Short mmCIF file of C-alpha atoms and ligand atoms in Angstrom, two decimals:
data_model
loop_
_atom_site.label_atom_id
_atom_site.label_comp_id
_atom_site.label_asym_id
_atom_site.label_seq_id
_atom_site.Cartn_x
_atom_site.Cartn_y
_atom_site.Cartn_z
CA MET A 1 -11.81 -18.53 29.17
CA THR A 2 -10.46 -18.56 25.19
CA THR A 3 -8.47 -15.29 24.54
CA THR A 4 -7.32 -13.87 21.09
CA ALA A 5 -4.33 -11.29 21.15
CA VAL A 6 -3.49 -8.98 18.11
CA LEU A 7 -0.23 -7.93 17.85
CA GLY A 8 0.29 -4.30 16.01
CA GLY A 9 -2.57 -1.29 16.21
CA GLY A 10 -1.79 -0.12 12.67
CA ILE A 11 -4.82 -0.43 10.55
CA SER A 12 -4.30 -3.79 9.95
CA GLY A 13 -4.46 -5.10 13.41
CA LEU A 14 -7.44 -2.80 14.38
CA SER A 15 -9.38 -3.95 11.62
CA ALA A 16 -8.58 -7.75 12.78
CA GLY A 17 -9.86 -6.70 16.14
CA TYR A 18 -12.83 -5.02 14.36
CA TYR A 19 -13.61 -8.60 12.25
CA LEU A 20 -12.76 -10.52 15.35
CA LEU A 21 -15.15 -8.45 17.62
CA ARG A 22 -17.88 -8.87 14.96
CA ARG A 23 -17.49 -12.58 14.67
CA PHE A 24 -16.62 -13.89 18.09
CA GLY A 25 -17.17 -11.36 20.48
CA LYS A 26 -14.63 -10.65 23.59
CA PRO A 27 -12.47 -11.38 25.47
CA LEU A 28 -9.82 -9.29 23.07
CA THR A 29 -6.96 -7.55 23.35
CA ILE A 30 -4.40 -5.61 20.86
CA TYR A 31 -1.02 -4.80 21.60
CA GLU A 32 0.50 -2.06 20.41
CA ALA A 33 4.24 -1.14 20.81
CA SER A 34 4.13 2.59 20.43
CA PRO A 35 1.69 5.15 22.48
CA ARG A 36 -0.33 5.56 19.53
CA VAL A 37 -2.38 3.94 16.88
CA GLY A 38 -2.60 4.04 13.17
CA GLY A 39 0.90 2.64 12.41
CA TRP A 40 1.79 4.24 9.28
CA ILE A 41 -1.10 6.37 8.87
CA ARG A 42 -0.53 9.71 10.51
CA THR A 43 -2.11 13.24 10.05
CA GLU A 44 -0.37 16.29 11.07
CA TRP A 45 -3.30 19.18 11.77
CA HIS A 46 -2.75 22.97 10.98
CA LYS A 47 -6.39 23.78 11.52
CA GLU A 48 -5.37 27.44 11.85
CA ARG A 49 -3.69 27.87 8.76
CA GLY A 50 -6.61 25.50 7.03
CA PHE A 51 -4.30 22.56 5.84
CA ILE A 52 -2.92 19.16 6.90
CA PHE A 53 0.41 16.93 6.22
CA GLU A 54 -0.09 13.14 5.68
CA THR A 55 3.12 11.64 6.62
CA GLY A 56 2.31 8.20 5.21
CA PRO A 57 -1.11 7.15 2.84
CA ARG A 58 -3.18 10.34 1.56
CA THR A 59 -5.96 8.70 -0.51
CA ILE A 60 -7.88 5.29 -0.67
CA ARG A 61 -9.27 3.98 -4.05
CA PRO A 62 -12.96 2.70 -3.94
CA LYS A 63 -12.69 0.14 -6.33
CA GLY A 64 -12.84 -3.92 -6.30
CA VAL A 65 -13.66 -6.22 -3.46
CA ALA A 66 -11.00 -4.74 -1.36
CA GLY A 67 -12.22 -1.13 -2.26
CA ALA A 68 -15.55 -2.01 -1.45
CA ASN A 69 -15.02 -3.96 1.88
CA THR A 70 -13.14 -0.82 3.43
CA LEU A 71 -16.10 1.73 2.32
CA GLU A 72 -18.26 -1.03 3.99
CA LEU A 73 -16.05 -0.08 6.98
CA VAL A 74 -15.57 3.44 6.49
CA GLU A 75 -19.93 3.61 6.59
CA GLN A 76 -20.05 1.58 9.40
CA LEU A 77 -17.78 3.75 11.69
CA LYS A 78 -19.68 7.02 10.27
CA LEU A 79 -16.70 8.67 8.81
CA PRO A 80 -17.23 12.04 6.64
CA VAL A 81 -15.24 11.30 3.37
CA LYS A 82 -13.89 13.56 0.95
CA PRO A 83 -13.95 11.93 -2.71
CA ILE A 84 -12.05 12.98 -5.67
CA ARG A 85 -14.53 11.84 -8.61
CA SER A 86 -12.98 10.56 -12.46
CA SER A 87 -13.97 13.95 -13.68
CA HIS A 88 -11.57 16.06 -11.48
CA VAL A 89 -7.98 17.32 -12.10
CA ALA A 90 -6.43 15.12 -9.73
CA ALA A 91 -7.73 11.93 -11.16
CA ARG A 92 -7.52 13.10 -14.91
CA ASN A 93 -3.71 14.80 -14.64
CA ARG A 94 -0.70 12.21 -13.78
CA MET A 95 2.70 13.33 -14.63
CA LEU A 96 6.28 12.44 -15.22
CA TYR A 97 9.44 14.01 -14.85
CA ALA A 98 11.66 12.71 -17.64
CA LYS A 99 14.20 13.67 -19.96
CA GLY A 100 14.63 17.04 -18.21
CA GLN A 101 10.70 17.98 -18.62
CA VAL A 102 7.14 17.36 -16.77
CA CYS A 103 5.09 15.21 -19.30
CA MET A 104 1.37 14.68 -18.94
CA LEU A 105 0.51 11.22 -19.21
CA PRO A 106 -1.91 10.26 -22.10
CA ASN A 107 -5.59 10.45 -20.46
CA SER A 108 -7.71 9.72 -23.22
CA PRO A 109 -7.62 6.96 -26.30
CA LYS A 110 -6.48 9.81 -28.40
CA GLY A 111 -2.77 9.14 -26.35
CA LEU A 112 -2.51 5.61 -27.95
CA ILE A 113 -1.96 7.45 -31.37
CA ALA A 114 -0.33 10.16 -30.75
CA THR A 115 3.31 10.44 -29.74
CA VAL A 116 3.38 11.94 -26.36
CA PRO A 117 6.83 12.59 -24.74
CA PRO A 118 9.13 10.95 -22.94
CA PHE A 119 7.48 8.04 -25.37
CA THR A 120 8.98 8.05 -28.73
CA LYS A 121 6.69 5.87 -30.40
CA PRO A 122 2.70 5.92 -30.09
CA LEU A 123 1.56 3.72 -27.42
CA TYR A 124 -0.64 1.63 -29.80
CA ARG A 125 3.04 0.33 -31.03
CA ALA A 126 3.17 -1.29 -27.57
CA LEU A 127 -0.10 -3.09 -27.97
CA LEU A 128 1.24 -4.29 -31.61
CA HIS A 129 4.32 -5.65 -30.03
CA ASP A 130 2.54 -7.80 -27.71
CA LEU A 131 0.46 -9.02 -30.26
CA THR A 132 3.17 -10.03 -32.45
CA THR A 133 5.75 -11.36 -29.63
CA GLY A 134 4.97 -15.18 -29.20
CA GLY A 135 4.72 -16.30 -25.38
CA THR A 136 7.12 -17.70 -22.96
CA VAL A 137 8.22 -21.60 -24.15
CA ALA A 138 8.80 -22.62 -20.65
CA LYS A 139 6.23 -22.25 -18.23
CA ASN A 140 7.32 -19.29 -15.86
CA GLU A 141 6.33 -19.51 -12.02
CA ASP A 142 7.32 -15.88 -11.60
CA GLU A 143 9.49 -13.04 -13.42
CA SER A 144 9.94 -9.24 -12.35
CA ILE A 145 7.37 -7.11 -13.73
CA TYR A 146 10.31 -5.10 -15.35
CA SER A 147 11.24 -7.99 -17.77
CA PHE A 148 7.62 -9.13 -18.28
CA ALA A 149 6.56 -5.25 -19.37
CA GLU A 150 9.71 -5.22 -21.53
CA ARG A 151 8.95 -8.79 -23.20
CA ARG A 152 5.44 -7.83 -23.71
CA PHE A 153 5.26 -4.08 -24.47
CA GLY A 154 9.31 -3.11 -25.11
CA LYS A 155 11.74 -1.15 -23.39
CA GLU A 156 10.48 2.40 -23.25
CA ILE A 157 6.79 0.94 -21.64
CA ALA A 158 9.01 -0.92 -18.52
CA ASP A 159 11.18 2.18 -18.34
CA TYR A 160 8.46 5.12 -18.20
CA ALA A 161 5.65 3.64 -17.18
CA ILE A 162 6.06 0.55 -15.21
CA SER A 163 9.06 1.43 -13.26
CA PRO A 164 7.80 4.69 -11.97
CA MET A 165 4.54 2.96 -11.26
CA ILE A 166 6.44 0.55 -9.03
CA CYS A 167 7.90 3.61 -7.21
CA GLY A 168 4.66 5.14 -6.60
CA ILE A 169 2.89 2.23 -4.70
CA CYS A 170 5.88 0.60 -2.81
CA ALA A 171 9.12 2.55 -3.50
CA GLY A 172 10.56 -0.24 -5.07
CA ASP A 173 12.76 -1.66 -8.04
CA ALA A 174 10.52 -3.09 -10.84
CA ARG A 175 13.16 -4.70 -11.82
CA GLU A 176 12.88 -6.82 -8.93
CA ILE A 177 9.14 -6.82 -8.11
CA SER A 178 7.16 -9.72 -8.86
CA VAL A 179 4.76 -9.52 -11.71
CA ARG A 180 2.26 -10.73 -9.45
CA PHE A 181 2.18 -8.15 -7.22
CA LEU A 182 0.23 -5.97 -9.56
CA MET A 183 -0.21 -8.34 -13.00
CA ASP A 184 -0.98 -11.25 -11.65
CA SER A 185 -4.04 -12.11 -14.03
CA LEU A 186 -2.19 -10.51 -17.01
CA PHE A 187 0.34 -12.27 -16.33
CA GLU A 188 -1.50 -15.60 -15.88
CA LYS A 189 -3.25 -14.58 -19.41
CA GLU A 190 -0.10 -14.78 -21.15
CA GLN A 191 1.18 -17.73 -19.92
CA LYS A 192 -2.03 -19.77 -21.06
CA TYR A 193 -2.81 -17.61 -24.11
CA GLY A 194 0.38 -16.49 -25.35
CA GLY A 195 -0.07 -12.38 -25.31
CA VAL A 196 -1.50 -10.46 -22.68
CA ILE A 197 -4.09 -8.77 -25.49
CA LYS A 198 -4.92 -12.30 -26.70
CA GLY A 199 -5.51 -13.89 -23.25
CA VAL A 200 -7.45 -10.85 -22.27
CA LEU A 201 -9.97 -10.98 -25.53
CA TYR A 202 -10.07 -15.10 -25.09
CA SER A 203 -11.26 -14.52 -21.15
CA ARG A 204 -13.81 -11.89 -22.40
CA LEU A 205 -15.28 -14.38 -24.43
CA ASN A 206 -15.07 -17.12 -22.19
CA LYS A 207 -16.45 -15.17 -19.31
CA ASN A 208 -16.39 -17.76 -16.65
CA GLU A 209 -12.84 -18.17 -16.60
CA ASP A 210 -12.24 -15.84 -13.61
CA LYS A 211 -15.51 -16.70 -12.07
CA ASP A 212 -13.61 -18.82 -9.55
CA LYS A 213 -10.95 -16.92 -8.42
CA ASP A 214 -10.97 -15.85 -4.63
CA VAL A 215 -10.18 -12.23 -4.85
CA ASP A 216 -12.56 -11.55 -7.40
CA ARG A 217 -15.74 -13.28 -4.71
CA PRO A 218 -17.78 -10.27 -3.38
CA ILE A 219 -17.74 -10.20 0.71
CA ASP A 220 -21.12 -8.74 1.23
CA GLU A 221 -24.01 -6.84 -0.14
CA PRO A 222 -22.32 -3.49 -1.40
CA SER A 223 -22.67 -0.76 1.17
CA ASN A 224 -24.76 2.45 0.47
CA LEU A 225 -21.21 4.34 0.44
CA TYR A 226 -19.70 1.68 -2.28
CA LYS A 227 -23.06 2.19 -4.10
CA GLN A 228 -22.57 6.33 -3.93
CA ALA A 229 -18.80 6.05 -4.96
CA VAL A 230 -19.70 3.71 -7.97
CA GLN A 231 -22.55 6.25 -8.58
CA GLU A 232 -20.89 9.33 -8.43
CA LYS A 233 -17.46 7.94 -10.08
CA TRP A 234 -15.26 8.30 -7.26
CA ALA A 235 -11.65 7.66 -8.62
CA MET A 236 -10.10 7.66 -4.72
CA TYR A 237 -11.03 9.45 -1.66
CA SER A 238 -9.64 10.25 1.96
CA LEU A 239 -11.25 11.65 5.01
CA THR A 240 -12.02 15.08 5.80
CA ASP A 241 -9.92 15.23 8.80
CA GLY A 242 -7.08 13.18 7.12
CA LEU A 243 -6.71 9.51 6.98
CA GLU A 244 -5.30 9.19 10.75
CA GLN A 245 -9.29 9.34 11.33
CA LEU A 246 -9.72 5.63 10.14
CA PRO A 247 -7.48 4.43 12.82
CA ARG A 248 -8.65 6.54 15.44
CA ALA A 249 -12.02 5.80 14.89
CA LEU A 250 -11.47 2.07 14.84
CA ARG A 251 -9.91 2.31 18.48
CA LYS A 252 -12.68 4.17 19.77
CA TYR A 253 -15.35 1.99 18.26
CA LEU A 254 -13.36 -0.98 19.77
CA GLY A 255 -12.71 0.50 23.16
CA GLU A 256 -16.73 1.65 23.52
CA HIS A 257 -17.11 -2.35 22.58
CA ASP A 258 -14.92 -3.09 25.66
CA VAL A 259 -11.92 -4.41 23.32
CA ASN A 260 -8.73 -3.66 25.16
CA VAL A 261 -6.48 -1.42 22.83
CA GLN A 262 -2.71 -1.76 24.99
CA LEU A 263 -0.60 1.03 23.77
CA SER A 264 3.03 1.22 24.42
CA SER A 265 2.80 -2.82 24.92
CA ARG A 266 5.71 -4.27 22.69
CA CYS A 267 5.39 -7.99 22.48
CA ASN A 268 9.18 -9.51 22.77
CA ASN A 269 8.94 -12.90 22.54
CA LEU A 270 6.03 -15.52 21.13
CA SER A 271 6.13 -19.47 22.18
CA PHE A 272 3.58 -21.90 20.98
CA SER A 273 2.02 -25.13 23.04
CA SER A 274 -0.08 -27.36 22.48
CA ASP A 275 -2.80 -25.62 23.98
CA GLY A 276 -2.25 -22.05 22.99
CA ALA A 277 0.48 -19.27 22.65
CA ARG A 278 2.46 -17.31 25.19
CA LEU A 279 3.01 -13.34 24.64
CA GLY A 280 6.05 -11.93 26.24
CA LEU A 281 5.17 -8.43 27.51
CA ARG A 282 7.75 -6.42 29.62
CA ASN A 283 8.91 -9.18 32.07
CA ALA A 284 5.62 -11.17 31.90
CA GLU A 285 4.19 -14.04 30.24
CA LEU A 286 0.71 -14.01 29.00
CA PRO A 287 -1.46 -17.15 28.23
CA VAL A 288 -3.63 -17.03 25.20
CA SER A 289 -5.39 -19.20 22.76
CA HIS A 290 -4.69 -17.58 19.78
CA VAL A 291 -2.51 -14.88 18.24
CA VAL A 292 -3.27 -12.40 15.37
CA SER A 293 0.12 -10.87 13.93
CA SER A 294 -0.19 -7.77 11.94
CA LEU A 295 3.35 -6.89 12.77
CA PRO A 296 5.80 -6.52 9.80
CA ALA A 297 7.33 -9.31 8.93
CA TYR A 298 10.93 -8.47 9.70
CA GLN A 299 9.11 -7.30 13.50
CA LEU A 300 7.33 -10.51 13.93
CA ALA A 301 10.78 -12.75 13.07
CA PRO A 302 12.60 -12.13 16.09
CA LEU A 303 9.83 -12.85 18.61
CA VAL A 304 9.38 -16.61 16.80
CA ARG A 305 13.10 -17.15 16.59
CA GLN A 306 13.62 -19.19 19.63
CA GLN A 307 11.13 -21.91 19.39
CA HIS A 308 10.62 -21.53 15.18
CA PRO A 309 14.03 -20.62 13.57
CA SER A 310 13.16 -21.53 10.17
CA LEU A 311 9.88 -19.62 10.25
CA CYS A 312 11.78 -16.65 11.62
CA ALA A 313 14.25 -17.36 8.44
CA GLN A 314 11.45 -17.40 5.98
CA LEU A 315 10.26 -14.11 7.26
CA LEU A 316 13.19 -12.13 7.24
CA GLU A 317 13.06 -12.90 3.46
CA ILE A 318 10.84 -10.32 2.91
CA PRO A 319 12.60 -7.22 2.36
CA TYR A 320 11.43 -3.71 3.28
CA VAL A 321 12.71 -0.25 2.18
CA ASP A 322 13.24 3.20 3.96
CA VAL A 323 11.04 6.12 2.35
CA VAL A 324 11.96 9.87 3.44
CA VAL A 325 8.59 11.79 3.03
CA VAL A 326 9.14 15.84 2.83
CA ASN A 327 5.74 17.99 3.31
CA LEU A 328 5.94 21.84 2.05
CA GLN A 329 3.66 24.51 2.50
CA TYR A 330 3.75 27.34 0.58
CA ASN A 331 1.56 30.57 1.27
CA SER A 332 0.39 31.06 -2.68
CA ASP A 333 -1.95 28.57 -4.40
CA GLN A 334 -0.45 30.27 -7.68
CA LEU A 335 2.81 28.17 -7.98
CA LEU A 336 2.04 24.89 -9.96
CA LYS A 337 2.18 25.54 -13.78
CA GLN A 338 -0.14 22.31 -14.22
CA ASN A 339 -2.62 20.77 -12.01
CA GLY A 340 -3.02 17.40 -11.01
CA PHE A 341 -2.30 14.34 -8.57
CA GLY A 342 1.53 14.76 -8.88
CA LEU A 343 4.33 13.19 -10.71
CA LEU A 344 6.75 10.78 -10.65
CA VAL A 345 10.11 10.13 -11.55
CA PRO A 346 11.34 7.25 -13.46
CA PRO A 347 14.32 5.36 -11.85
CA VAL A 348 16.28 5.83 -15.32
CA GLU A 349 16.30 9.59 -14.46
CA ASN A 350 18.65 8.37 -11.46
CA LEU A 351 17.54 11.08 -9.21
CA PRO A 352 16.86 10.59 -5.45
CA VAL A 353 13.38 11.84 -5.70
CA LEU A 354 10.55 8.91 -6.21
CA GLY A 355 7.61 11.63 -6.91
CA VAL A 356 5.69 14.70 -6.06
CA ILE A 357 2.19 14.71 -4.65
CA PHE A 358 0.28 17.66 -5.59
CA ASP A 359 -1.81 17.61 -2.27
CA SER A 360 -3.42 20.93 -2.58
CA CYS A 361 -4.67 19.70 -6.20
CA CYS A 362 -6.15 16.98 -4.60
CA PHE A 363 -7.96 18.64 -1.90
CA ASP A 364 -9.04 22.51 -0.70
CA MET A 365 -5.87 23.35 1.61
CA ALA A 366 -7.35 27.00 2.32
CA GLY A 367 -5.36 28.73 -0.51
CA ASN A 368 -1.79 26.93 0.37
CA THR A 369 0.30 25.33 -2.11
CA ILE A 370 0.73 21.84 -0.53
CA LEU A 371 3.33 19.09 -1.58
CA THR A 372 4.65 15.94 -0.40
CA VAL A 373 8.33 14.93 -2.08
CA MET A 374 8.88 10.79 -1.67
CA MET A 375 12.55 10.06 -1.68
CA GLY A 376 14.76 7.04 -1.49
CA GLY A 377 12.91 3.81 -1.47
CA LYS A 378 14.94 0.66 -2.82
CA TRP A 379 17.83 3.57 -3.59
CA PHE A 380 17.90 5.07 -0.10
CA GLU A 381 21.33 4.17 0.79
CA GLN A 382 22.53 5.14 -2.40
CA TRP A 383 21.93 8.59 -2.02
CA PHE A 384 21.48 9.18 1.53
CA GLY A 385 24.05 6.65 3.01
CA HIS A 386 23.34 5.45 6.72
CA GLN A 387 22.27 8.51 8.51
CA PRO A 388 21.41 11.30 6.75
CA SER A 389 20.25 14.83 8.52
CA GLN A 390 17.10 16.28 8.69
CA LYS A 391 18.69 19.59 6.70
CA GLU A 392 20.26 17.38 4.00
CA LEU A 393 16.79 15.22 3.34
CA ARG A 394 14.58 18.90 3.54
CA ASP A 395 17.31 20.51 1.34
CA THR A 396 17.29 17.77 -1.28
CA ALA A 397 13.82 17.87 -1.48
CA GLN A 398 13.26 21.53 -1.91
CA GLN A 399 16.54 21.66 -4.55
CA HIS A 400 14.19 19.27 -6.87
CA VAL A 401 11.22 20.88 -6.56
CA ARG A 402 12.70 24.02 -7.52
CA LYS A 403 14.45 22.03 -10.40
CA ILE A 404 11.38 20.05 -11.63
CA LEU A 405 8.44 22.22 -10.94
CA ASN A 406 10.43 25.95 -11.32
CA ILE A 407 9.18 26.93 -7.79
CA LYS A 408 11.49 29.59 -6.77
CA GLU A 409 9.94 30.29 -3.33
CA GLU A 410 11.15 29.38 -0.21
CA PRO A 411 8.10 27.14 1.59
CA THR A 412 6.86 28.80 4.56
CA PHE A 413 6.40 25.38 6.51
CA SER A 414 7.80 21.90 6.18
CA ARG A 415 8.43 18.63 7.94
CA VAL A 416 10.67 15.93 7.23
CA HIS A 417 9.75 12.11 7.98
CA LEU A 418 12.42 9.29 7.67
CA LEU A 419 10.23 6.01 7.69
CA HIS A 420 12.55 3.21 8.48
CA LYS A 421 11.58 -0.19 6.84
CA CYS A 422 7.95 1.38 5.92
CA ILE A 423 7.36 -0.58 2.51
CA PRO A 424 7.58 -4.61 1.91
CA GLN A 425 8.70 -5.56 -1.25
CA TYR A 426 7.02 -8.38 -3.13
CA THR A 427 10.26 -9.28 -4.90
CA VAL A 428 9.92 -12.50 -7.38
CA GLY A 429 9.04 -15.47 -5.58
CA HIS A 430 6.99 -13.74 -2.99
CA LYS A 431 3.69 -15.44 -3.52
CA ARG A 432 5.42 -18.65 -3.10
CA ARG A 433 7.05 -17.05 0.02
CA VAL A 434 3.77 -16.36 1.74
CA GLN A 435 2.49 -19.69 0.95
CA GLN A 436 5.53 -21.50 2.33
CA ILE A 437 5.13 -19.41 5.65
CA ARG A 438 1.33 -19.87 6.09
CA ASP A 439 1.76 -23.66 5.11
CA TYR A 440 4.71 -23.81 8.01
CA ILE A 441 2.32 -22.58 10.60
CA ARG A 442 -0.28 -24.90 9.42
CA ASN A 443 1.62 -28.03 9.57
CA TYR A 444 2.69 -27.05 13.13
CA LYS A 445 -0.67 -26.18 13.92
CA LEU A 446 0.55 -23.10 15.37
CA PRO A 447 -2.35 -20.89 16.92
CA LEU A 448 -0.99 -17.79 14.85
CA SER A 449 -2.76 -16.07 12.37
CA LEU A 450 -0.53 -13.56 9.54
CA CYS A 451 -2.08 -10.35 8.38
CA GLY A 452 -0.96 -6.77 7.15
CA ALA A 453 1.09 -5.15 4.84
CA ALA A 454 4.03 -8.33 4.37
CA TYR A 455 1.47 -10.61 2.58
CA ASP A 456 -1.41 -10.03 0.82
CA GLY A 457 -0.94 -6.87 -0.65
CA VAL A 458 0.67 -3.27 0.37
CA GLY A 459 -2.29 -0.62 0.44
CA ILE A 460 -4.92 0.25 3.00
CA ASN A 461 -7.67 -1.63 1.08
CA ASP A 462 -5.45 -4.85 0.72
CA VAL A 463 -4.56 -4.97 4.30
CA ILE A 464 -8.07 -4.28 5.69
CA LEU A 465 -9.43 -7.08 3.55
CA SER A 466 -6.45 -9.42 4.62
CA ALA A 467 -7.43 -9.01 8.38
CA ARG A 468 -10.74 -9.78 7.53
CA ARG A 469 -9.81 -12.81 5.65
CA GLN A 470 -7.54 -14.25 7.94
CA VAL A 471 -10.16 -14.11 10.79
CA GLU A 472 -12.87 -15.48 8.72
CA LEU A 473 -10.67 -18.40 8.55
CA LEU A 474 -10.78 -19.17 11.78
CA PRO A 475 -12.97 -21.92 13.10
CA MET A 476 -16.04 -20.95 15.15
CA PRO A 477 -15.68 -22.11 19.00
CA GLN A 478 -17.73 -25.57 19.81
CA THR A 479 -20.83 -25.20 21.52
CA HIS A 480 -21.83 -27.70 23.99
C1 LIG B 1 4.93 6.84 2.48
C2 LIG B 1 3.76 5.83 2.82
C3 LIG B 1 2.99 6.23 1.64
C4 LIG B 1 1.55 5.28 1.85
N1 LIG B 1 0.55 5.61 0.50
C5 LIG B 1 -0.15 4.83 0.77
C6 LIG B 1 -1.66 5.22 0.26
O1 LIG B 1 -1.08 6.37 -0.65
N2 LIG B 1 -2.65 4.45 -0.21
C7 LIG B 1 -2.68 3.10 0.58
O2 LIG B 1 -3.82 2.69 0.38
N3 LIG B 1 -1.79 2.65 1.16
C8 LIG B 1 -0.47 3.67 1.26
N4 LIG B 1 0.35 2.99 1.91
C9 LIG B 1 0.63 1.79 2.90
C10 LIG B 1 -0.34 2.00 3.92
O3 LIG B 1 -0.06 2.77 4.61
C11 LIG B 1 0.09 0.47 4.56
O4 LIG B 1 -0.64 -0.55 3.96
C12 LIG B 1 -0.79 0.56 5.92
O5 LIG B 1 -0.56 1.67 6.62
C13 LIG B 1 -0.19 -0.89 6.88
O6 LIG B 1 -0.84 -0.99 7.72
P1 LIG B 1 -0.20 -2.31 8.72
O7 LIG B 1 -1.25 -2.35 9.75
O8 LIG B 1 -0.17 -3.35 8.39
O9 LIG B 1 1.11 -1.73 9.32
P2 LIG B 1 1.70 -1.06 10.20
O10 LIG B 1 1.24 0.45 9.62
O11 LIG B 1 3.14 -0.93 10.11
O12 LIG B 1 1.57 -1.40 11.77
C14 LIG B 1 1.99 -2.21 12.49
C15 LIG B 1 2.26 -1.64 14.37
O13 LIG B 1 2.66 -2.64 14.60
C16 LIG B 1 3.58 -2.25 15.70
N5 LIG B 1 4.63 -3.16 16.27
C17 LIG B 1 5.75 -3.15 15.60
N6 LIG B 1 6.33 -4.36 16.42
C18 LIG B 1 5.60 -4.63 17.32
C19 LIG B 1 5.86 -5.40 18.67
N7 LIG B 1 6.57 -6.29 18.69
N8 LIG B 1 4.66 -5.43 19.48
C20 LIG B 1 3.17 -4.79 19.14
N9 LIG B 1 3.27 -3.91 18.19
C21 LIG B 1 4.10 -3.58 17.50
C22 LIG B 1 3.93 -0.89 15.43
O14 LIG B 1 4.30 0.13 16.06
C23 LIG B 1 2.81 -0.13 14.21
O15 LIG B 1 1.76 0.26 15.04
C24 LIG B 1 1.37 3.99 2.21
C25 LIG B 1 2.59 3.49 3.13
C26 LIG B 1 3.83 4.46 2.91
C27 LIG B 1 4.79 4.35 4.18
#
């Protein structure tokens, strides 16, 4: 009998389980080290007071192939969604805290010609810069997203648009993160046509150009929920009882279809032979035919160290950062001067805060103001050292909320979470690194597939799609 094991019960491992079940049926087991499923997706319910705290992700984007794929899953699991439409204040208003003030980012074409703080020039000047600057002479394989933005659009855009965006997405330093992480296609166009705008215009004229790209290929007939999201112009969405409903519903679905989800089951070793793999679990060795690992790369690395030290070393080259998440609840809903999704703090401001999310502007929180302060990331150690106390972290968050948002009230309720090594960093060379890791696995014919946030994108949509694509690459068993 052929058996498949999935390592990790976060959203990618559960999704891998779902797609494996759909493609091959049983037998299949998911091994999760902790006593719960969901990994970084975690919702704290305060139903009696009408609000929730999300300690990890809080919204999902419906756009693109990956967005459509998640909506298909959400529809199949019959989960109730809370959409935010593009006309909603949380979709329109995004802010920066820069140069001592909260600045609203331009959200209409008018913003291109006006000078909007913190920028000192109208944004069309950045576009002119790109049009009048030649392309790089030597073809680059990769560079940092900061250096790309600075070359094409100038230093102000790199400092006040790109760097805070990178903080918001992966808590990282734009000077280290690969341009291919978010701007792969713009970078390719610049390399090919000598400019971003030129490249975009040429490829619009030559519509077939992107046709063959795997990432743009629709997976299925769009689900009804995806059609609804397009028709109603959703900018993002969550689930009625918070995002943790998604891993919980997946676990329930898998359980109902006889997939075994074993909690408190840490895999501590992984070895391979010509007829399969062996998982080390507590004191036992379990033979399986194939392993799908959804573990963070640094957690998978020690499992393969003994038999494949070079694979272990390559996995360890993917760095991770620590993020502090502080959830705050205030009894009044009249505290924010400006409504919106929240604000980001550009790293040039040199503050421990990466950003503040205005949760109660996004979703109804029954008359409470709910804020989430994100801190640390790439700069965690610089600000907090090795073992900061909960009090120190809470005080730092509150002090910055007071200063930035001018909120004098004390929160009624708060929670501090230190998320250790929670977000992988796609630093310059990441794409090549992942290719080498997958080449190694292919060359040694290891019965191992890799999915999860370490490889093909760090958002929820990315990791669900990554799980699906890895499962779809597996050969169908031979029937005799
Ligand atoms: C603070 C924060 C905010 C975010 N905000 C958003 C957002 O708003 N929108 C969005 O789309 N994305 C967001 N993300 C990203 C999103 O949360 C992640 O992409 C996603 O949760 C990663 O899921 P995963 O299953 O790949 O990894 P994980 O959640 O890390 O799951 C891995 C699982 O493997 C288990 N495990 C580890 N070692 C072993 C072992 N040896 N044996 C067995 N099991 C093991 C772990 O316990 C864990 O449950 C955010 C992330 C963070 C940290």
